[in-house]
Amino acid sequence: MGTFNLESHGCVISNEIINQIARSNTEAENNLTLKYGSDWKEKFLKEVDYAYNIEKKSQK
């Protein structure tokens, strides 16, 4: 079993954990695509940018 060393953060993560995270992310992305369509990520980022800009303007 290999490891991935994040020296700047002082931790070591095994390839097994990295692979499990990748599988979980793929499953989540597939579920989001089924529920919201293939462009879900673009829609989400647009909404986040909009909310961020509202917050940014209110702080002025």
PDB file of C-alpha atoms in Angstrom:
ATOM      1  CA  MET A   1       0.000   0.000   0.000  1.00  0.00           C
ATOM      2  CA  GLY A   2       1.435   3.370  -1.036  1.00  0.00           C
ATOM      3  CA  THR A   3       1.145   6.658   0.763  1.00  0.00           C
ATOM      4  CA  PHE A   4       0.779  10.280  -0.190  1.00  0.00           C
ATOM      5  CA  ASN A   5       2.692  12.626   2.080  1.00  0.00           C
ATOM      6  CA  LEU A   6       1.330  16.094   2.719  1.00  0.00           C
ATOM      7  CA  GLU A   7       4.438  17.351   4.475  1.00  0.00           C
ATOM      8  CA  SER A   8       3.244  20.920   4.704  1.00  0.00           C
ATOM      9  CA  HIS A   9       0.343  19.719   6.854  1.00  0.00           C
ATOM     10  CA  GLY A  10       2.214  17.008   8.731  1.00  0.00           C
ATOM     11  CA  CYS A  11      -0.008  14.113   7.679  1.00  0.00           C
ATOM     12  CA  VAL A  12       0.297  10.989   5.574  1.00  0.00           C
ATOM     13  CA  ILE A  13      -2.685   9.676   3.616  1.00  0.00           C
ATOM     14  CA  SER A  14      -2.725   6.148   2.207  1.00  0.00           C
ATOM     15  CA  ASN A  15      -3.623   5.424  -1.399  1.00  0.00           C
ATOM     16  CA  GLU A  16      -6.537   3.383  -0.056  1.00  0.00           C
ATOM     17  CA  ILE A  17      -8.019   6.505   1.541  1.00  0.00           C
ATOM     18  CA  ILE A  18      -7.356   8.584  -1.579  1.00  0.00           C
ATOM     19  CA  ASN A  19      -9.108   5.947  -3.716  1.00  0.00           C
ATOM     20  CA  GLN A  20     -12.087   5.802  -1.333  1.00  0.00           C
ATOM     21  CA  ILE A  21     -12.438   9.592  -1.473  1.00  0.00           C
ATOM     22  CA  ALA A  22     -12.331   9.460  -5.285  1.00  0.00           C
ATOM     23  CA  ARG A  23     -15.039   6.758  -5.353  1.00  0.00           C
ATOM     24  CA  SER A  24     -17.217   8.763  -2.944  1.00  0.00           C
ATOM     25  CA  ASN A  25     -16.766  11.936  -5.000  1.00  0.00           C
ATOM     26  CA  THR A  26     -17.687  10.100  -8.197  1.00  0.00           C
ATOM     27  CA  GLU A  27     -20.816   8.667  -6.574  1.00  0.00           C
ATOM     28  CA  ALA A  28     -21.837  12.102  -5.279  1.00  0.00           C
ATOM     29  CA  GLU A  29     -21.242  13.733  -8.677  1.00  0.00           C
ATOM     30  CA  ASN A  30     -23.290  11.015 -10.398  1.00  0.00           C
ATOM     31  CA  ASN A  31     -26.162  11.583  -7.958  1.00  0.00           C
ATOM     32  CA  LEU A  32     -26.016  15.346  -8.522  1.00  0.00           C
ATOM     33  CA  THR A  33     -26.048  14.813 -12.288  1.00  0.00           C
ATOM     34  CA  LEU A  34     -29.099  12.557 -12.049  1.00  0.00           C
ATOM     35  CA  LYS A  35     -30.957  15.042  -9.859  1.00  0.00           C
ATOM     36  CA  TYR A  36     -29.930  18.388 -11.423  1.00  0.00           C
ATOM     37  CA  GLY A  37     -28.649  17.565 -14.906  1.00  0.00           C
ATOM     38  CA  SER A  38     -25.243  17.444 -16.514  1.00  0.00           C
ATOM     39  CA  ASP A  39     -24.646  21.169 -16.012  1.00  0.00           C
ATOM     40  CA  TRP A  40     -25.232  21.080 -12.236  1.00  0.00           C
ATOM     41  CA  LYS A  41     -21.704  22.248 -11.452  1.00  0.00           C
ATOM     42  CA  GLU A  42     -21.959  25.356 -13.643  1.00  0.00           C
ATOM     43  CA  LYS A  43     -25.349  26.206 -12.091  1.00  0.00           C
ATOM     44  CA  PHE A  44     -23.948  25.722  -8.596  1.00  0.00           C
ATOM     45  CA  LEU A  45     -20.880  27.873  -9.221  1.00  0.00           C
ATOM     46  CA  LYS A  46     -23.042  30.616 -10.743  1.00  0.00           C
ATOM     47  CA  GLU A  47     -25.255  30.622  -7.626  1.00  0.00           C
ATOM     48  CA  VAL A  48     -22.226  30.700  -5.320  1.00  0.00           C
ATOM     49  CA  ASP A  49     -20.696  33.605  -7.255  1.00  0.00           C
ATOM     50  CA  TYR A  50     -24.004  35.484  -7.087  1.00  0.00           C
ATOM     51  CA  ALA A  51     -24.298  34.959  -3.312  1.00  0.00           C
ATOM     52  CA  TYR A  52     -20.650  35.926  -2.807  1.00  0.00           C
ATOM     53  CA  ASN A  53     -21.097  39.156  -4.765  1.00  0.00           C
ATOM     54  CA  ILE A  54     -24.201  40.093  -2.752  1.00  0.00           C
ATOM     55  CA  GLU A  55     -22.270  39.545   0.474  1.00  0.00           C
ATOM     56  CA  LYS A  56     -19.290  41.491  -0.865  1.00  0.00           C
ATOM     57  CA  LYS A  57     -21.499  44.470  -1.828  1.00  0.00           C
ATOM     58  CA  SER A  58     -23.225  44.486   1.568  1.00  0.00           C
ATOM     59  CA  GLN A  59     -19.866  44.850   3.331  1.00  0.00           C
ATOM     60  CA  LYS A  60     -19.084  48.154   1.585  1.00  0.00           C
TER      61      LYS A  60
END
